Amino acid sequence: MEQVNQGARETVYPQAAHFFYRTLSQIAISAVTPIAAVLVALAFGAALLWLNGFNGSDVVIVMIFGSFQDVRSFGEILLKATPLILIGAGLCVAFRCSIWNIGAEGQLYAGAIAATLVGTHFDGLSVWLHAPLVMLAGAIAGAGWAGIAGWLKVRFQASEIVTTIMLNYIALILTSYLVTGPMRDASAAYPQSARLIKEAWTPRIVSDMRLHIGILIAVALAVALYIFLQRSSRGFALRVVGLNPHAARYAGMQVARNVMIAMCISGAMAGLAGAFEVAGVTHRLYQNISPGYGFEGIAVALLAGNNPLAAILSGGLFATLRSGSEVLQITSQVPQVLVLVIQGIVILSVVAFAKLRDVLRIVA
Amino acid sequence: MDNVMFLTFLATLVGAAWRLATPLIFASIGEVFSERAGVLNIGLEGTMLVGAFCGFAAAYATGSIPLGLVAGTAGGMLFGLIFAFFTITIKADQIVVGAALNLLGMGLTAFLFRAYYVSTGKGIEIAQPVHIPFLSDLPLLGEAFFRQNLIVYSTILVAIAGSLVLFRTSFGLTLRAVGEHPKAADVAGLNVAGYRYAAVLVGTGLAGLGGAFLTLGHSNQFVEGITSGRGFIALAVVVFARWSPTGAFCVSLLFGLFYALQLMLQAQSSIVVPYQVLQALPYLMTIITLVVVRGRSAAPAKLGQPYEMR
């Protein structure tokens, strides 16, 4: 008995160390591309500013460090990271399955609408019931909104690229209708819904900061999605469908069901992000509740190499860049839309560097 | 509404439909070329924005509409060159690159507009309608068809020329071969990458022109996101049109009709439905279109796939 244990210990420890070492070096290697991509994008942003008469070196400094002033501004970054991590991690699942869900923005709005409906009704529930109910409603609505596009793809072969984008516009128009019409708070000058009931609010982590527990849920769900994709048989099936639908069908996998699952998971994550925006940040529904988180999530997923775990980091990075661009707008009048340019360049650089790596591998 | 009023309404509606369809016609015919060669460009929205902005900037600086149109087309093609380099030369995923270009187009145009033009608040002189003698005096028909600006009239030429080039010239034949069976084309000694570059440049040039029309022939100002999804709707138009230029012309007109109907019904105070329902109409119709025109049977066989020479 003693001997067996001894033997096991001897083999397990070196293996664990080896595994640890391998994982670390893998992380280091896979981090090179995104870091280089971000640096290229920042350099491009600086050049763009310099060419247009702004102080170009500002962009790098402010975008990366400008928003890390104190605990409060760090909390604001995490607040922005919450929807980006949620949407980015969800889209990783869809993109791995080769489902091009471009509709996270619309799914976010669907989630926000549902969260507002639940959050403004059911007075008298305890916070332990009401707050989770609001999140659930958001996730279900997001999944449902994405599910429409999934169903149209499965049933009618309608391209999800086009349908999800159209559903984005429809969700935005629906929100505008609701806040100017049926859900409008009549006492407010600006079109907005009534305030959510206090018990429906997403609990805050520190009472005097806006940061809420959504960030913890986002990180936990990203980890869960990573495990789902890498370790579960369903996750395996999703990846196979993404790599080769014909082979998957031949292997007896139901392609249609996997398409629906990937679509609904990514939609649920975006819907949850919408619920957190309403229940955690604004406590009301507005027309422009999202500054394009849904589109930014696409860049987050791509930068993460469609790995939900890495989406935590890339979501954090994009949130930092977004905060930085806000600071830049206030301090140097640099239009905040610069962040979109930087995101576009990040995606293109990721693509180019990945190619470069392949080429170097062949040469070497 | 009595008959005369209804007919006048109809004539105005059709005229407006053609005008509103014009950017879609350019963009979708261009995308037909691109997709026939096997390249799916979902960056059309960003490309149209670049065209709209370049057209506006050039016309603002020179006061010339033709120069604005040239600048819009050139801007689109320059943007298309980036797309072509990444998808054809580097063989990156077309959808990823398209998504990046949409962000880039949206960000760049909004950035430059805010940096230079937004505070001026000044617009440009837009293309004026050209009345075709005699025909424009025809009752109803004149109003609908013969009182447009030259850019609108030119859509007919583009549709016919596009159709002739694609189906009646060896260039068009090769282009389609490159989309259907690049390997065979390659073995036959044809330059697959070259033809794909050409197709993308035609596509993005026309998308840029379509965008330029928005600021030069429609609204006298550049507005952030002025294309409001037309680049994406053009993708659906191409499917509905079964990858044919003349089909793209007709389907775009249908979408123009939805836009026009939406605008005119919004102006009608007696309408009881909320205006957002009408606003959503073009987007809803796009989805319905994709469902009705089922399947990708007519799609080029290698659409969306990079060609790897072995």
XYZ file of C-alpha atoms in Angstrom, chain A:
364
model
C 0.000 0.000 0.000
C 2.755 2.342 1.046
C 4.721 1.438 -2.026
C 1.826 2.141 -4.381
C 1.360 5.583 -2.900
C 5.045 6.276 -3.185
C 5.027 5.289 -6.825
C 1.973 7.397 -7.569
C 3.535 10.398 -5.924
C 6.670 10.092 -7.955
C 4.853 10.015 -11.250
C 2.169 12.552 -10.398
C 4.426 15.358 -9.237
C 6.698 15.563 -12.246
C 3.626 15.282 -14.469
C 1.909 18.086 -12.652
C 5.006 20.208 -12.908
C 5.296 19.412 -16.582
C 1.639 20.236 -17.128
C 2.086 23.494 -15.250
C 5.144 24.395 -17.279
C 3.474 23.481 -20.541
C 0.377 25.492 -19.737
C 2.458 28.512 -18.802
C 4.505 28.394 -21.978
C 1.353 27.897 -24.025
C -0.185 30.967 -22.429
C 3.008 32.918 -23.087
C 3.089 31.884 -26.752
C -0.582 32.539 -27.356
C -0.343 35.911 -25.613
C 2.298 37.187 -28.027
C -0.116 37.627 -30.937
C -2.817 39.589 -29.100
C -0.313 41.821 -27.327
C 1.488 42.589 -30.576
C -1.879 43.207 -32.249
C -2.912 45.700 -29.582
C 0.418 47.499 -29.819
C 0.081 47.797 -33.600
C -3.440 49.133 -33.190
C -2.342 51.699 -30.618
C 0.517 52.774 -32.877
C -1.968 53.174 -35.708
C -4.280 55.172 -33.454
C -1.376 57.401 -32.416
C -0.403 57.931 -36.057
C -3.995 58.805 -36.931
C -4.131 61.365 -34.138
C -0.742 62.818 -35.043
C -1.733 63.157 -38.711
C -4.850 65.039 -37.684
C -3.112 67.502 -35.436
C -3.713 65.854 -32.072
C -0.935 64.866 -29.716
C -0.288 61.321 -30.916
C 1.738 60.025 -28.001
C -1.223 60.799 -25.746
C -3.210 57.944 -27.115
C -0.928 55.157 -25.951
C -0.381 56.628 -22.515
C -3.968 57.589 -21.829
C -5.567 54.539 -23.411
C -3.539 52.139 -21.303
C -2.749 54.001 -18.098
C -4.990 57.038 -18.082
C -7.958 55.228 -16.670
C -6.084 53.489 -13.829
C -6.117 56.482 -11.532
C -7.687 55.088 -8.395
C -9.847 52.270 -7.113
C -12.975 54.008 -8.338
C -11.829 54.307 -11.946
C -10.599 50.719 -11.826
C -14.102 49.768 -10.722
C -15.503 51.641 -13.718
C -13.228 49.613 -16.014
C -14.513 46.384 -14.471
C -18.049 47.702 -14.907
C -17.400 48.162 -18.635
C -15.629 44.805 -18.797
C -18.728 42.977 -17.513
C -20.829 43.126 -20.718
C -17.721 42.683 -22.881
C -16.651 39.497 -21.083
C -20.197 38.117 -21.146
C -20.769 38.844 -24.826
C -17.227 37.947 -25.871
C -17.259 34.588 -24.071
C -20.698 33.783 -25.505
C -19.580 34.639 -29.020
C -16.534 32.380 -28.612
C -18.968 29.463 -28.396
C -20.884 30.583 -31.491
C -17.754 31.302 -33.534
C -16.209 27.942 -32.578
C -19.319 26.368 -34.077
C -18.887 28.632 -37.166
C -22.113 30.439 -36.339
C -21.547 34.067 -37.298
C -23.728 35.738 -34.714
C -23.281 39.454 -35.430
C -26.440 40.198 -33.451
C -25.192 40.467 -29.872
C -26.207 44.139 -29.822
C -29.829 43.256 -30.537
C -29.745 40.346 -28.112
C -28.413 42.725 -25.454
C -31.404 45.010 -26.045
C -33.828 42.068 -25.936
C -32.323 41.125 -22.568
C -32.541 44.708 -21.336
C -36.209 44.933 -22.311
C -37.100 41.684 -20.547
C -35.096 42.680 -17.472
C -36.931 46.006 -17.355
C -40.313 44.285 -17.639
C -39.525 41.919 -14.762
C -37.681 44.581 -12.776
C -40.509 47.104 -12.849
C -43.150 44.537 -11.902
C -43.565 41.941 -9.103
C -43.294 44.410 -6.252
C -42.756 42.816 -2.853
C -40.351 40.034 -3.834
C -37.183 39.695 -1.807
C -33.894 40.703 -3.388
C -32.813 37.051 -3.290
C -35.621 36.245 -5.686
C -36.146 39.397 -7.699
C -32.553 40.163 -8.720
C -31.855 36.640 -10.047
C -35.252 36.637 -11.763
C -34.281 39.794 -13.652
C -31.008 38.194 -14.781
C -32.812 35.036 -15.844
C -35.363 37.039 -17.820
C -32.553 38.867 -19.607
C -30.731 35.667 -20.484
C -33.895 33.962 -21.736
C -34.895 36.945 -23.858
C -31.400 37.171 -25.360
C -31.419 33.466 -26.127
C -34.865 33.793 -27.675
C -33.862 36.751 -29.854
C -30.790 34.838 -31.066
C -32.918 31.723 -31.396
C -35.022 33.437 -34.069
C -31.924 33.778 -36.253
C -30.868 30.229 -35.367
C -34.264 28.866 -36.320
C -34.303 30.809 -39.585
C -30.890 29.339 -40.409
C -31.813 25.779 -39.509
C -35.261 25.829 -41.059
C -34.812 28.110 -44.090
C -31.017 28.269 -44.556
C -31.272 32.043 -44.088
C -27.786 33.474 -43.535
C -27.406 34.288 -39.850
C -25.028 37.125 -40.726
C -27.835 39.047 -42.378
C -30.682 37.997 -40.067
C -28.837 38.783 -36.822
C -27.923 42.221 -38.144
C -31.520 42.903 -39.162
C -32.659 41.731 -35.713
C -30.213 44.278 -34.241
C -32.038 47.108 -35.970
C -35.433 45.683 -35.063
C -34.470 45.351 -31.372
C -33.247 48.957 -31.329
C -36.455 50.186 -32.953
C -38.516 48.072 -30.543
C -36.681 49.640 -27.600
C -37.305 53.103 -28.983
C -41.012 52.244 -29.343
C -41.257 50.868 -25.809
C -39.546 53.779 -24.057
C -41.479 56.387 -26.013
C -44.744 54.439 -25.798
C -46.012 51.654 -23.544
C -43.113 51.566 -21.070
C -42.484 55.308 -20.884
C -42.198 56.986 -17.534
C -44.734 59.760 -18.080
C -43.147 62.060 -15.499
C -39.753 62.100 -17.212
C -38.833 64.648 -19.866
C -36.535 62.223 -21.670
C -37.921 58.955 -23.122
C -37.094 56.319 -20.522
C -38.811 53.554 -18.623
C -39.844 53.682 -14.994
C -37.146 52.987 -12.434
C -36.631 49.338 -11.544
C -37.821 48.239 -8.100
C -34.916 48.328 -5.607
C -35.081 44.579 -4.952
C -34.554 43.937 -8.677
C -31.249 45.818 -8.795
C -28.103 43.768 -9.236
C -26.367 43.905 -5.828
C -23.256 46.065 -5.677
C -19.925 44.759 -4.476
C -19.030 47.905 -2.535
C -21.990 50.030 -1.580
C -20.614 53.387 -2.762
C -19.281 52.171 -6.121
C -21.277 51.345 -9.235
C -19.468 48.028 -9.683
C -21.939 45.167 -9.185
C -21.665 41.397 -8.831
C -22.163 41.025 -12.587
C -18.384 41.022 -13.069
C -18.070 37.940 -10.825
C -20.890 36.198 -12.684
C -19.330 37.117 -16.029
C -15.954 35.640 -15.065
C -17.572 32.509 -13.637
C -19.667 31.986 -16.763
C -16.649 32.497 -19.023
C -14.800 29.785 -17.089
C -17.873 27.554 -17.285
C -18.119 28.036 -21.045
C -14.427 27.184 -21.407
C -14.969 23.923 -19.527
C -18.119 23.272 -21.544
C -16.309 23.724 -24.856
C -13.159 21.822 -23.940
C -14.413 19.080 -21.681
C -18.025 18.209 -22.473
C -19.168 16.011 -25.310
C -21.658 18.666 -26.373
C -18.845 21.188 -26.553
C -16.860 18.732 -28.639
C -19.801 18.307 -30.989
C -20.110 22.090 -31.335
C -16.465 22.357 -32.289
C -16.704 19.525 -34.799
C -19.753 21.122 -36.422
C -17.730 24.311 -36.660
C -14.752 22.616 -38.234
C -16.650 20.496 -40.705
C -20.451 20.202 -40.721
C -20.391 17.390 -43.252
C -18.083 15.268 -41.142
C -20.219 16.048 -38.094
C -23.370 14.937 -39.875
C -21.604 11.786 -41.038
C -20.564 11.083 -37.452
C -24.203 11.228 -36.434
C -24.166 14.660 -34.814
C -27.278 16.744 -35.174
C -25.977 19.844 -36.890
C -29.236 21.780 -36.549
C -29.449 21.220 -32.810
C -25.832 22.273 -32.319
C -26.427 25.421 -34.352
C -29.409 26.280 -32.138
C -27.459 25.584 -28.938
C -24.498 27.733 -29.990
C -26.836 30.523 -31.056
C -28.865 30.419 -27.823
C -25.797 30.303 -25.544
C -24.290 33.361 -27.200
C -27.664 35.099 -27.155
C -28.237 34.286 -23.479
C -24.853 35.777 -22.565
C -25.636 38.971 -24.500
C -29.112 39.107 -22.957
C -27.604 38.782 -19.494
C -25.260 41.637 -20.349
C -28.323 43.713 -21.227
C -29.994 42.773 -17.945
C -26.906 43.913 -16.014
C -26.811 47.237 -17.873
C -30.384 47.949 -16.786
C -30.447 46.320 -13.347
C -26.851 47.067 -12.384
C -25.985 50.411 -13.943
C -28.802 52.632 -15.208
C -31.799 51.117 -13.343
C -33.932 52.329 -16.245
C -34.282 51.394 -19.897
C -33.116 54.043 -22.371
C -32.922 54.077 -26.162
C -29.124 54.036 -26.222
C -28.331 51.836 -23.277
C -25.412 50.163 -25.071
C -22.524 52.104 -26.629
C -21.983 49.234 -29.061
C -20.985 46.516 -26.575
C -22.499 43.922 -28.906
C -20.169 44.815 -31.754
C -17.204 45.261 -29.428
C -17.860 41.730 -28.145
C -17.055 40.417 -31.623
C -13.609 41.966 -31.409
C -13.223 40.628 -27.860
C -13.938 37.069 -29.015
C -11.632 37.323 -32.004
C -8.779 38.736 -29.938
C -9.317 35.876 -27.495
C -8.893 33.380 -30.311
C -12.447 32.161 -29.608
C -11.362 30.924 -26.184
C -13.843 31.975 -23.449
C -11.119 31.950 -20.806
C -9.005 34.380 -22.812
C -12.142 36.488 -23.363
C -11.885 37.511 -19.696
C -8.545 39.147 -20.450
C -9.439 40.587 -23.831
C -12.727 41.895 -22.409
C -10.742 43.614 -19.667
C -8.363 45.058 -22.218
C -11.127 46.465 -24.406
C -12.806 47.938 -21.336
C -9.518 49.650 -20.482
C -9.229 51.026 -24.012
C -12.825 52.263 -23.893
C -12.278 53.981 -20.536
C -9.077 55.477 -21.898
C -10.869 56.824 -24.957
C -13.409 58.486 -22.658
C -10.620 60.150 -20.701
C -8.993 61.192 -23.985
C -12.214 62.805 -25.183
C -12.518 64.832 -21.997
C -8.871 65.870 -21.680
C -7.838 66.327 -25.331
C -11.115 66.568 -27.286
C -10.123 63.451 -29.230
C -13.357 61.950 -30.614
C -14.205 58.857 -28.616
C -15.020 56.879 -31.771
C -11.258 56.379 -32.072
C -11.861 53.231 -30.036
C -13.751 51.686 -32.986
C -10.777 52.296 -35.261
C -8.453 50.676 -32.745
C -10.760 47.664 -32.465
C -10.851 47.259 -36.241
C -7.068 47.388 -36.440
C -6.774 44.916 -33.550
C -8.831 42.358 -35.491
C -6.855 42.893 -38.691
C -3.541 42.625 -36.815
C -4.615 39.420 -35.084
C -5.406 37.968 -38.503
C -2.126 39.170 -39.987
C 0.000 37.961 -37.071
C -1.655 34.555 -37.077
C -0.777 34.299 -40.753
C 2.751 35.499 -40.121
C 3.175 32.798 -37.466
C 2.046 30.127 -39.939
C 4.465 31.401 -42.534
C 7.333 31.494 -40.034
C 6.475 27.973 -38.913
C 6.715 26.722 -42.474
C 9.981 28.569 -43.088
C 11.500 27.375 -39.813
